[in-house]
Coordinates of C-alpha atoms in Angstrom, one line a residue:
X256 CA 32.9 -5.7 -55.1
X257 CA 31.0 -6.8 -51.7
X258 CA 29.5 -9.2 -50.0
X259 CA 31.1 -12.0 -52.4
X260 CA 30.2 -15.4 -51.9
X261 CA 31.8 -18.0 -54.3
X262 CA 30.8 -21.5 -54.3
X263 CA 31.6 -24.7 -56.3
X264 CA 29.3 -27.4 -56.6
X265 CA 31.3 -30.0 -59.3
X266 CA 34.0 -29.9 -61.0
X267 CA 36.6 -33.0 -62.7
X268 CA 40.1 -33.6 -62.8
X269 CA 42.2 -35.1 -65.8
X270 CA 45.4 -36.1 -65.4
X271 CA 47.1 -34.8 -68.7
X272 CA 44.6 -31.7 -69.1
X273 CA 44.2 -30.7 -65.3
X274 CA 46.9 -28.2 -63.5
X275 CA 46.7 -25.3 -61.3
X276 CA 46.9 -23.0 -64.2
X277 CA 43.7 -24.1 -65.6
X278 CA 41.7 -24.0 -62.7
X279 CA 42.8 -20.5 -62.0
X280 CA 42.1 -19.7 -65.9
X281 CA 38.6 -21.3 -65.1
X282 CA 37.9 -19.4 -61.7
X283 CA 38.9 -15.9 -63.4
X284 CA 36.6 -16.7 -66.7
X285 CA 33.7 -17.9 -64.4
X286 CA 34.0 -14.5 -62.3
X287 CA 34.0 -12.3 -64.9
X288 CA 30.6 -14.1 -66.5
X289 CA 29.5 -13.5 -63.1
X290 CA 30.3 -10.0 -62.8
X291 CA 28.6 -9.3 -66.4
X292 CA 25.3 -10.9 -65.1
X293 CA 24.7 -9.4 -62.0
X294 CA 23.9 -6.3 -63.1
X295 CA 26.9 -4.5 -61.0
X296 CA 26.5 -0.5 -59.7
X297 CA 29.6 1.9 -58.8
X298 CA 29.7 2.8 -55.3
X299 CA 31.5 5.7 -53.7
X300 CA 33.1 6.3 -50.5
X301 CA 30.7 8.5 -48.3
X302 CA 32.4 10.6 -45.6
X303 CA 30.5 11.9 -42.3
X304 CA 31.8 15.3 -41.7
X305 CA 31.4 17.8 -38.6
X306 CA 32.4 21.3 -39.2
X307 CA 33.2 24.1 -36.2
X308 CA 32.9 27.4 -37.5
X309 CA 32.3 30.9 -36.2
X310 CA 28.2 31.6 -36.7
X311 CA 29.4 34.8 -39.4
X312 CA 30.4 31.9 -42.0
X313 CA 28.0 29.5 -41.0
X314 CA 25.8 30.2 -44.5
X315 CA 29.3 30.0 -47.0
X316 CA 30.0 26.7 -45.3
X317 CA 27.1 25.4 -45.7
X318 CA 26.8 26.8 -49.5
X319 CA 30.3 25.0 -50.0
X320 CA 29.0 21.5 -48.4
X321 CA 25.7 21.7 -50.8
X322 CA 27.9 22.4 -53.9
X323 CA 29.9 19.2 -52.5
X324 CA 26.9 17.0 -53.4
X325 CA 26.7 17.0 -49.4
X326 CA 23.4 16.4 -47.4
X327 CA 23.6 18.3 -43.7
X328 CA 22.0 16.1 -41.1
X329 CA 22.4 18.9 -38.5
X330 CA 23.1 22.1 -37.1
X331 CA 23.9 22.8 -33.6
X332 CA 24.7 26.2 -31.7
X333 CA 27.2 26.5 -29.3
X334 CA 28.4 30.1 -27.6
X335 CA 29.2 31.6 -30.7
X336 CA 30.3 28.6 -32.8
X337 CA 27.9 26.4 -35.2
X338 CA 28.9 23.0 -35.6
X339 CA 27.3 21.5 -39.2
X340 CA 27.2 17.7 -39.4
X341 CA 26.3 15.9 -42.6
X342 CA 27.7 13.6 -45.2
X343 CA 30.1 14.4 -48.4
X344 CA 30.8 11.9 -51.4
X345 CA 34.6 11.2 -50.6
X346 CA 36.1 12.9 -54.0
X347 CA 34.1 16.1 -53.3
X348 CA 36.2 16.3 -50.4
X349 CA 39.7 16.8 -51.9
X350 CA 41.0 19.9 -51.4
X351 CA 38.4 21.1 -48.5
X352 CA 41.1 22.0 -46.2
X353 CA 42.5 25.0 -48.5
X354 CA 38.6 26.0 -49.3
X355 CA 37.6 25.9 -45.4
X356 CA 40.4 28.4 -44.6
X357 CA 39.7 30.6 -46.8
X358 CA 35.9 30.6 -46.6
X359 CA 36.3 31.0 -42.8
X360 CA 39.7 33.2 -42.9
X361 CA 41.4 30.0 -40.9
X362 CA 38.7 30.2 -38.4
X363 CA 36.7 26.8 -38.8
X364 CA 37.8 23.4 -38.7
X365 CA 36.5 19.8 -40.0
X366 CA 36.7 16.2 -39.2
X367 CA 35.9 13.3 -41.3
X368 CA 35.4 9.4 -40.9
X369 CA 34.1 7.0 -43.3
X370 CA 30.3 6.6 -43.1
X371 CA 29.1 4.3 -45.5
X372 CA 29.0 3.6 -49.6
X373 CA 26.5 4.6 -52.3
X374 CA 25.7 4.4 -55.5
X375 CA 27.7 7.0 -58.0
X376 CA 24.9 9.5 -59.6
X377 CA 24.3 8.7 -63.5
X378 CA 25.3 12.4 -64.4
X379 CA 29.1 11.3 -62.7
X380 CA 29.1 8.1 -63.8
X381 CA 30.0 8.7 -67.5
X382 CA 32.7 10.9 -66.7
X383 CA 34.3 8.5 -64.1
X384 CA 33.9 5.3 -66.6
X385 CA 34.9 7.5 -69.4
X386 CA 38.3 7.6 -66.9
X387 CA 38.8 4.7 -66.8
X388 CA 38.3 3.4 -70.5
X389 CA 41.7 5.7 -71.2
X390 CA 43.8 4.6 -68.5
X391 CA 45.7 1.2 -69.4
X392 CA 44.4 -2.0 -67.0
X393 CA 46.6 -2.6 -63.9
X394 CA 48.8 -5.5 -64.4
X395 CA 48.9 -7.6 -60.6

């Protein structure tokens, strides 16, 4: 969750009834309502990436990228060397250091930094909530 904003306008104490138990208990019940009416969306980490490559694998990079669910913003020529610049859903990125070097024969390189977040395609979604249904809840 973002861009949270909690505010209470009334609320009673008792005596006998009232501890800080129960107004925890009451703070967790009236965020979950919350969270069930708002109508909530996944959201995934989205990565800005700029690879440096040799121009001869230029097109398998870029191939690689697209089958990333990546979007390339850019393509720049420099002596020899293209640099692509675009942006990569986080978890398609896991394991791009081992499928650069051989795509480019350990000639390319990549950096990455955290761009923004967006909302998780329908067609992933099932599988990732599917995930999570099997996994027991984390205990805090």
């Amino acid at each position: 969750m973002i861009d949270v904003k909690v505010q209470i306008v009334d609320g009673t104490f008792h005596e006998v009834d009232s501890n800080e138990l129960a107004f925890k208990m009451a703070g967790i019940f009236a965020f979950k309502d919350a969270a069930k009416k708002a109508g909530m969306i996944l959201l995934e980490p989205i990565m800005k990436v700029e690879v440096t490559t040799p121009d001869e694998y230029q097109g398998d990079l870029l191939g690689d990228i697209n089958r990333r669910r990546g979007k390339i913003d850019g393509i720049e020529a420099k002596s020899g060397q293209t640099i692509l610049s675009g942006h990569v859903p986080l978890s398609e990125m896991f394991g791009y250091a081992t499928a650069i070097r051989s795509l480019s024969k350990g000639r390319a390189s990549y950096s990455m930094e955290p761009f923004t977040f967006q909302q998780v395609p329908a067609s992933i979604l099932g599988t990732i909530l599917d995930a999570a249904s099997k996994k027991p809840a984390a205990r805090s």
